[in-house]
Amino acid sequence: MVRALGVRVPAQEAEPTRRRLIEMDVLRQDLKVARDGGDVVFPVLESCGPMLTTITHDFEPRDERAVRYADLLGWHEEEAVAVPRAFEHVGDIAVLKIPEELWPRRAEVGEALRRFRRVRAVFHDGGVVGPYRVRALERIAGDGPSATTIQESGMTLHIDMARAYFSPRLADERARVAAQVQPGERLVDLFGGVAPLGILAARAGALVDSVDINPDAVKLARENIVANGVAERVQVHEGDARVVAATLQPAHHVAMNLPHAAKDFLAVAAPLVLPGGLLHHHEILRDEDVEGAAAAIVAELRGHGRLAELAAMRHVRNYSAGTSHYALDFRLT
Ligand SMILES: C[S@@+](CC[C@H](N)C(=O)[O-])C[C@H]1O[C@@H](n2cnc3c(N)ncnc32)[C@H](O)[C@@H]1O
């Protein structure tokens, strides 16, 4: 047994916690995840902050394995400094941003990550581009396309981040919104992508309209609602939310996960929310601006004839230095 730092959570929180620790790049690969009564204890490299209480625990070592994929490169420490720690493991592929100085050696880095995570292929992420918010992906190791299949919150999702927006990092946020949906309610997702939120809401008993302007996202969304057995509860619409919204029935929940531009769609969303319903708004904000932004949205909604109050606010993830992606739920009367 090895005594090491660990994050302890009840078994039902194990999956989201594991995802979060991978995202933070602190989950140790050299020690086995432990069970303690009804709890699960994850071995971690460092203390994980106030939200994930870090304790000391005894873990069983795994068979000899590198702790980080960079260890598989066998480079000198100075050479390895630029190797990115962060990556996303999505289905049978992994995605990471290769810094410019490592570009000539990208194949080596990609191959190390491919072996470490035992994935089919590794892609360089050239960033999110264009109005469809797709990723400029370039394969640097392994073979095959960027299309893959993932499991999230019990759903099977066909995704292709090079053709349609998808971020596994939003899984908790989708689950948070879906948990507020009551059977028999309606949900409109104005920027539905490949329909992960729509499927979760349908499984919670809602009737869903999922809208997206990107034909590839719509195609994948239609495959996904069939694959998850909710095709009868989810209508997928291709088109601009501004146009499609006018054809939809009002709903108890209207989701607007287009953080850079959702506020330009408030006039479209406001009439869609049933009295007492929730508008799930998203925005990239500086931490100190969140309250002001919420007040500005309440004021704008009043201008569109709706009284609103902030019902919930959630920091979804860090975005860039000083800014974060926030989810703001407004209850409209
Ligand atoms: C950030 S993604 C959100 C995807 C989805 N909600 C999720 O959780 O995976 C934004 C989506 O909005 C779509 N989009 C951008 N502008 C749009 C518009 N004017 N009307 C409808 N969809 C739009 C993009 O194609 C993209 O799929």
Short mmCIF file of C-alpha atoms and ligand atoms in Angstrom, two decimals:
data_model
loop_
_atom_site.label_atom_id
_atom_site.label_comp_id
_atom_site.label_asym_id
_atom_site.label_seq_id
_atom_site.Cartn_x
_atom_site.Cartn_y
_atom_site.Cartn_z
CA MET A 1 0.00 0.00 0.00
CA VAL A 2 1.10 3.56 -0.70
CA ARG A 3 -0.01 6.50 1.46
CA ALA A 4 -0.92 9.39 -0.82
CA LEU A 5 -3.30 12.32 -1.32
CA GLY A 6 -6.83 11.36 -2.31
CA VAL A 7 -10.19 12.93 -3.10
CA ARG A 8 -13.04 11.08 -1.38
CA VAL A 9 -16.62 11.27 -2.67
CA PRO A 10 -19.83 9.22 -2.33
CA ALA A 11 -20.04 6.51 -5.02
CA GLN A 12 -22.85 8.34 -6.88
CA GLU A 13 -20.52 11.35 -7.40
CA ALA A 14 -17.61 9.20 -8.61
CA GLU A 15 -18.12 9.69 -12.36
CA PRO A 16 -18.32 13.52 -12.46
CA THR A 17 -15.47 13.71 -9.95
CA ARG A 18 -13.27 11.42 -12.06
CA ARG A 19 -13.99 13.63 -15.12
CA ARG A 20 -13.16 16.77 -13.17
CA LEU A 21 -9.87 15.32 -11.85
CA ILE A 22 -8.85 14.25 -15.38
CA GLU A 23 -9.72 17.74 -16.61
CA MET A 24 -7.53 19.20 -13.83
CA ASP A 25 -4.79 16.70 -14.82
CA VAL A 26 -4.30 15.60 -11.20
CA LEU A 27 -5.59 12.00 -11.24
CA ARG A 28 -2.70 9.62 -10.50
CA GLN A 29 -2.33 6.74 -12.93
CA ASP A 30 0.19 4.81 -10.85
CA LEU A 31 -2.26 4.08 -7.99
CA LYS A 32 -5.58 2.26 -8.05
CA VAL A 33 -8.82 4.08 -7.20
CA ALA A 34 -9.87 2.90 -3.73
CA ARG A 35 -13.25 2.06 -2.16
CA ASP A 36 -14.02 2.91 1.42
CA GLY A 37 -17.52 1.91 2.60
CA GLY A 38 -19.94 3.70 0.26
CA ASP A 39 -17.24 6.15 -0.86
CA VAL A 40 -14.75 6.19 -3.69
CA VAL A 41 -11.26 7.65 -3.13
CA PHE A 42 -9.29 8.93 -6.13
CA PRO A 43 -5.49 9.16 -5.84
CA VAL A 44 -4.38 12.67 -6.80
CA LEU A 45 -1.09 14.46 -7.44
CA GLU A 46 -1.88 17.56 -5.42
CA SER A 47 -4.45 19.18 -3.16
CA CYS A 48 -7.60 19.90 -5.18
CA GLY A 49 -9.00 23.06 -3.64
CA PRO A 50 -12.05 23.75 -1.48
CA MET A 51 -14.63 22.06 -3.73
CA LEU A 52 -12.87 18.66 -3.69
CA THR A 53 -11.67 17.92 -0.18
CA THR A 54 -8.26 16.27 -0.27
CA ILE A 55 -7.37 13.65 2.37
CA THR A 56 -4.57 11.15 2.92
CA HIS A 57 -5.39 7.54 2.08
CA ASP A 58 -3.77 4.15 1.44
CA PHE A 59 -3.81 3.09 -2.22
CA GLU A 60 -2.76 -0.08 -3.98
CA PRO A 61 -0.09 0.60 -6.62
CA ARG A 62 -0.90 -0.24 -10.25
CA ASP A 63 1.49 -2.21 -12.39
CA GLU A 64 4.43 -0.02 -13.40
CA ARG A 65 2.99 2.80 -15.46
CA ALA A 66 4.10 6.29 -16.27
CA VAL A 67 2.38 8.94 -14.11
CA ARG A 68 2.19 11.40 -17.01
CA TYR A 69 2.31 10.80 -20.72
CA ALA A 70 5.35 13.09 -20.99
CA ASP A 71 7.29 10.42 -19.03
CA LEU A 72 6.92 8.10 -22.02
CA LEU A 73 8.85 10.55 -24.23
CA GLY A 74 12.10 9.95 -22.37
CA TRP A 75 13.10 13.59 -22.95
CA HIS A 76 15.33 15.70 -20.70
CA GLU A 77 13.42 17.79 -18.21
CA GLU A 78 14.16 21.04 -20.11
CA GLU A 79 12.94 19.54 -23.37
CA ALA A 80 9.77 18.26 -21.72
CA VAL A 81 8.84 21.63 -20.17
CA ALA A 82 6.74 22.65 -23.17
CA VAL A 83 4.85 19.34 -23.38
CA PRO A 84 1.22 20.26 -22.64
CA ARG A 85 -0.17 18.72 -19.48
CA ALA A 86 -3.77 19.27 -20.48
CA PHE A 87 -5.57 17.08 -23.01
CA GLU A 88 -9.06 15.77 -23.57
CA HIS A 89 -9.70 12.05 -23.86
CA VAL A 90 -12.92 11.78 -25.87
CA GLY A 91 -14.19 8.34 -26.90
CA ASP A 92 -11.30 6.60 -28.65
CA ILE A 93 -9.37 9.78 -29.48
CA ALA A 94 -7.41 12.39 -27.53
CA VAL A 95 -7.11 16.09 -28.34
CA LEU A 96 -4.43 18.53 -27.20
CA LYS A 97 -2.88 21.84 -28.21
CA ILE A 98 0.70 21.43 -29.43
CA PRO A 99 2.64 24.65 -28.75
CA GLU A 100 4.50 26.15 -31.70
CA GLU A 101 7.96 25.22 -30.39
CA LEU A 102 6.97 21.53 -30.23
CA TRP A 103 5.38 21.43 -33.69
CA PRO A 104 8.35 19.67 -35.38
CA ARG A 105 8.14 16.94 -32.68
CA ARG A 106 4.32 16.68 -32.62
CA ALA A 107 4.34 13.07 -33.84
CA GLU A 108 6.44 11.98 -30.85
CA VAL A 109 4.22 13.83 -28.39
CA GLY A 110 1.07 12.49 -30.03
CA GLU A 111 2.35 8.94 -29.99
CA ALA A 112 3.29 9.16 -26.30
CA LEU A 113 -0.22 10.36 -25.45
CA ARG A 114 -1.76 7.71 -27.73
CA ARG A 115 0.10 4.93 -25.90
CA PHE A 116 -0.48 6.44 -22.47
CA ARG A 117 -4.26 6.73 -22.87
CA ARG A 118 -4.53 3.72 -25.23
CA VAL A 119 -6.50 5.74 -27.79
CA ARG A 120 -6.87 5.15 -31.55
CA ALA A 121 -5.63 8.59 -32.59
CA VAL A 122 -4.42 11.91 -31.25
CA PHE A 123 -5.32 15.30 -32.76
CA HIS A 124 -3.83 18.76 -32.45
CA ASP A 125 -6.51 21.29 -31.55
CA GLY A 126 -6.10 24.42 -33.68
CA GLY A 127 -8.91 26.17 -31.77
CA VAL A 128 -12.62 26.75 -32.17
CA VAL A 129 -13.40 28.38 -35.50
CA GLY A 130 -16.33 29.98 -37.32
CA PRO A 131 -19.99 30.42 -36.43
CA TYR A 132 -20.49 26.67 -35.99
CA ARG A 133 -17.81 26.67 -33.23
CA VAL A 134 -16.10 23.58 -34.69
CA ARG A 135 -12.49 22.67 -33.90
CA ALA A 136 -9.65 22.81 -36.40
CA LEU A 137 -8.30 19.30 -35.72
CA GLU A 138 -5.17 17.82 -37.28
CA ARG A 139 -4.20 14.21 -36.64
CA ILE A 140 -0.67 13.87 -35.22
CA ALA A 141 -0.67 10.18 -34.19
CA GLY A 142 -2.60 6.99 -34.84
CA ASP A 143 -5.15 6.64 -37.61
CA GLY A 144 -8.74 7.17 -38.62
CA PRO A 145 -11.09 10.16 -38.48
CA SER A 146 -11.94 12.57 -35.67
CA ALA A 147 -15.46 11.10 -35.48
CA THR A 148 -15.94 9.03 -32.34
CA THR A 149 -18.57 7.72 -29.95
CA ILE A 150 -18.68 8.61 -26.28
CA GLN A 151 -20.71 7.77 -23.21
CA GLU A 152 -21.95 10.69 -21.15
CA SER A 153 -24.43 10.52 -18.26
CA GLY A 154 -25.64 7.17 -19.57
CA MET A 155 -26.11 8.45 -23.16
CA THR A 156 -24.30 7.21 -26.24
CA LEU A 157 -23.28 10.19 -28.36
CA HIS A 158 -21.88 10.20 -31.89
CA ILE A 159 -19.69 13.25 -32.13
CA ASP A 160 -17.14 14.78 -34.47
CA MET A 161 -15.59 17.90 -32.99
CA ALA A 162 -14.17 18.86 -36.40
CA ARG A 163 -17.70 19.04 -37.88
CA ALA A 164 -19.99 19.95 -34.99
CA TYR A 165 -19.39 21.60 -31.63
CA PHE A 166 -19.08 19.29 -28.67
CA SER A 167 -17.27 19.70 -25.38
CA PRO A 168 -17.12 16.90 -22.81
CA ARG A 169 -16.31 19.61 -20.26
CA LEU A 170 -19.93 20.76 -20.35
CA ALA A 171 -21.25 17.37 -19.17
CA ASP A 172 -21.88 18.57 -15.61
CA GLU A 173 -23.63 21.70 -16.84
CA ARG A 174 -25.94 19.68 -19.09
CA ALA A 175 -26.71 17.33 -16.19
CA ARG A 176 -27.42 20.33 -13.94
CA VAL A 177 -30.01 21.76 -16.34
CA ALA A 178 -31.58 18.36 -17.09
CA ALA A 179 -31.96 17.72 -13.34
CA GLN A 180 -34.32 20.73 -13.18
CA VAL A 181 -36.66 19.31 -15.84
CA GLN A 182 -39.94 17.77 -14.62
CA PRO A 183 -41.80 15.04 -16.54
CA GLY A 184 -44.25 16.55 -19.03
CA GLU A 185 -42.39 19.87 -19.32
CA ARG A 186 -41.09 21.29 -22.59
CA LEU A 187 -37.48 22.31 -23.24
CA VAL A 188 -36.12 24.32 -26.16
CA ASP A 189 -32.38 24.21 -26.77
CA LEU A 190 -31.74 27.12 -29.15
CA PHE A 191 -28.11 26.04 -29.76
CA GLY A 192 -28.52 22.30 -29.37
CA GLY A 193 -25.40 20.99 -31.17
CA VAL A 194 -25.48 17.18 -31.35
CA ALA A 195 -28.42 17.22 -28.85
CA PRO A 196 -26.83 16.03 -25.58
CA LEU A 197 -29.00 18.30 -23.42
CA GLY A 198 -32.10 17.50 -25.47
CA ILE A 199 -31.59 13.77 -24.96
CA LEU A 200 -31.04 14.15 -21.21
CA ALA A 201 -34.14 16.33 -20.90
CA ALA A 202 -36.20 13.85 -22.95
CA ARG A 203 -35.04 11.08 -20.67
CA ALA A 204 -36.25 13.19 -17.73
CA GLY A 205 -39.68 13.15 -19.39
CA ALA A 206 -39.63 16.42 -21.37
CA LEU A 207 -40.72 17.15 -24.92
CA VAL A 208 -37.79 18.85 -26.60
CA ASP A 209 -37.04 21.13 -29.54
CA SER A 210 -33.32 21.19 -30.34
CA VAL A 211 -32.21 23.84 -32.84
CA ASP A 212 -28.87 24.22 -34.61
CA ILE A 213 -27.70 26.14 -37.66
CA ASN A 214 -24.94 23.65 -38.53
CA PRO A 215 -26.21 20.86 -40.85
CA ASP A 216 -23.54 18.44 -39.55
CA ALA A 217 -24.61 19.05 -35.94
CA VAL A 218 -28.23 18.43 -36.97
CA LYS A 219 -27.29 15.17 -38.73
CA LEU A 220 -25.42 13.92 -35.65
CA ALA A 221 -28.24 15.10 -33.36
CA ARG A 222 -30.74 13.06 -35.41
CA GLU A 223 -28.49 9.99 -35.17
CA ASN A 224 -28.12 10.53 -31.42
CA ILE A 225 -31.83 10.85 -30.61
CA VAL A 226 -32.41 7.54 -32.41
CA ALA A 227 -29.40 5.87 -30.74
CA ASN A 228 -30.76 6.90 -27.34
CA GLY A 229 -34.37 5.90 -27.99
CA VAL A 230 -35.86 9.40 -27.62
CA ALA A 231 -36.63 10.22 -31.27
CA GLU A 232 -40.33 10.53 -30.44
CA ARG A 233 -39.69 13.12 -27.74
CA VAL A 234 -37.08 15.30 -29.48
CA GLN A 235 -37.62 17.38 -32.62
CA VAL A 236 -34.35 18.48 -34.22
CA HIS A 237 -34.60 21.68 -36.29
CA GLU A 238 -31.97 22.94 -38.73
CA GLY A 239 -31.71 26.70 -39.04
CA ASP A 240 -30.95 30.03 -37.43
CA ALA A 241 -32.42 30.20 -33.91
CA ARG A 242 -33.81 33.66 -34.79
CA VAL A 243 -35.96 32.14 -37.52
CA VAL A 244 -36.79 28.74 -36.03
CA ALA A 245 -37.77 30.15 -32.61
CA ALA A 246 -40.85 31.82 -34.10
CA THR A 247 -42.17 28.40 -35.15
CA LEU A 248 -41.77 26.73 -31.72
CA GLN A 249 -44.17 26.26 -28.82
CA PRO A 250 -43.24 28.09 -25.59
CA ALA A 251 -41.38 25.95 -23.08
CA HIS A 252 -40.66 25.61 -19.36
CA HIS A 253 -36.92 25.68 -20.11
CA VAL A 254 -35.09 27.57 -22.84
CA ALA A 255 -31.34 26.83 -23.05
CA MET A 256 -28.96 29.28 -24.71
CA ASN A 257 -25.51 27.73 -24.60
CA LEU A 258 -23.77 30.06 -27.04
CA PRO A 259 -21.65 31.92 -24.50
CA HIS A 260 -20.13 34.48 -26.87
CA ALA A 261 -23.42 35.60 -28.39
CA ALA A 262 -26.40 34.29 -26.39
CA LYS A 263 -27.29 37.78 -25.22
CA ASP A 264 -27.92 38.82 -28.83
CA PHE A 265 -30.76 36.26 -28.84
CA LEU A 266 -32.65 37.47 -25.74
CA ALA A 267 -35.40 39.04 -27.85
CA VAL A 268 -35.91 35.67 -29.54
CA ALA A 269 -35.77 33.64 -26.32
CA ALA A 270 -37.94 35.88 -24.10
CA PRO A 271 -41.32 35.06 -25.68
CA LEU A 272 -40.44 31.35 -25.73
CA VAL A 273 -40.29 30.97 -21.94
CA LEU A 274 -43.61 30.00 -20.31
CA PRO A 275 -44.64 32.04 -17.24
CA GLY A 276 -42.70 30.62 -14.28
CA GLY A 277 -40.23 28.95 -16.66
CA LEU A 278 -36.44 29.19 -16.74
CA LEU A 279 -34.09 30.78 -19.22
CA HIS A 280 -30.70 29.04 -19.02
CA HIS A 281 -28.37 31.75 -20.29
CA HIS A 282 -24.61 31.40 -20.87
CA GLU A 283 -21.96 34.08 -21.07
CA ILE A 284 -18.19 34.54 -20.92
CA LEU A 285 -17.62 37.06 -18.13
CA ARG A 286 -15.01 38.46 -15.81
CA ASP A 287 -15.74 37.24 -12.27
CA GLU A 288 -16.28 40.78 -11.04
CA ASP A 289 -18.82 41.49 -13.81
CA VAL A 290 -21.23 38.60 -13.18
CA GLU A 291 -23.71 40.47 -11.01
CA GLY A 292 -23.74 43.46 -13.38
CA ALA A 293 -24.29 41.17 -16.36
CA ALA A 294 -27.19 39.45 -14.60
CA ALA A 295 -28.78 42.83 -13.83
CA ALA A 296 -28.32 43.92 -17.47
CA ILE A 297 -30.10 40.79 -18.68
CA VAL A 298 -32.99 41.32 -16.24
CA ALA A 299 -33.28 44.89 -17.59
CA GLU A 300 -33.18 43.75 -21.19
CA LEU A 301 -35.82 41.08 -20.55
CA ARG A 302 -38.04 43.76 -19.01
CA GLY A 303 -37.62 45.66 -22.27
CA HIS A 304 -38.95 42.56 -24.03
CA GLY A 305 -41.99 42.56 -21.75
CA ARG A 306 -40.81 39.91 -19.28
CA LEU A 307 -40.17 40.20 -15.55
CA ALA A 308 -37.21 38.07 -14.57
CA GLU A 309 -35.12 37.25 -11.53
CA LEU A 310 -31.82 35.45 -11.24
CA ALA A 311 -32.62 31.93 -9.96
CA ALA A 312 -29.13 30.37 -10.08
CA MET A 313 -25.60 31.18 -11.14
CA ARG A 314 -22.85 28.68 -11.85
CA HIS A 315 -19.20 29.04 -12.74
CA VAL A 316 -18.97 26.46 -15.54
CA ARG A 317 -15.24 26.62 -16.31
CA ASN A 318 -12.30 28.93 -16.61
CA TYR A 319 -12.13 30.42 -20.08
CA SER A 320 -9.12 32.69 -20.44
CA ALA A 321 -7.03 34.71 -18.01
CA GLY A 322 -9.55 36.59 -15.88
CA THR A 323 -12.67 35.36 -17.68
CA SER A 324 -14.90 32.36 -17.15
CA HIS A 325 -17.89 30.70 -18.72
CA TYR A 326 -20.94 31.30 -16.50
CA ALA A 327 -24.41 29.78 -16.58
CA LEU A 328 -27.14 32.14 -15.35
CA ASP A 329 -30.66 30.79 -14.82
CA PHE A 330 -33.43 33.39 -14.89
CA ARG A 331 -36.98 32.68 -13.79
CA LEU A 332 -39.45 34.58 -15.99
CA THR A 333 -42.93 35.61 -14.99
C1 LIG B 1 -21.49 26.13 -27.81
S1 LIG B 1 -22.37 25.12 -28.93
C2 LIG B 1 -23.54 24.37 -27.86
C3 LIG B 1 -23.85 22.96 -28.17
C4 LIG B 1 -24.71 22.20 -27.17
N1 LIG B 1 -25.65 23.04 -26.46
C5 LIG B 1 -23.88 21.34 -26.24
O1 LIG B 1 -24.06 21.41 -25.02
O2 LIG B 1 -23.07 20.56 -26.74
C6 LIG B 1 -23.23 26.28 -29.86
C7 LIG B 1 -24.00 25.71 -31.04
O3 LIG B 1 -24.80 26.78 -31.56
C8 LIG B 1 -24.85 26.66 -32.97
N2 LIG B 1 -25.22 27.98 -33.49
C9 LIG B 1 -24.42 29.07 -33.68
N3 LIG B 1 -25.16 30.10 -34.15
C10 LIG B 1 -26.45 29.67 -34.24
C11 LIG B 1 -27.67 30.27 -34.65
N4 LIG B 1 -27.71 31.54 -35.06
N5 LIG B 1 -28.79 29.53 -34.62
C12 LIG B 1 -28.77 28.23 -34.20
N6 LIG B 1 -27.63 27.61 -33.81
C13 LIG B 1 -26.49 28.31 -33.83
C14 LIG B 1 -23.49 26.14 -33.37
O4 LIG B 1 -23.55 25.47 -34.62
C15 LIG B 1 -23.14 25.21 -32.19
O5 LIG B 1 -23.48 23.88 -32.47
#
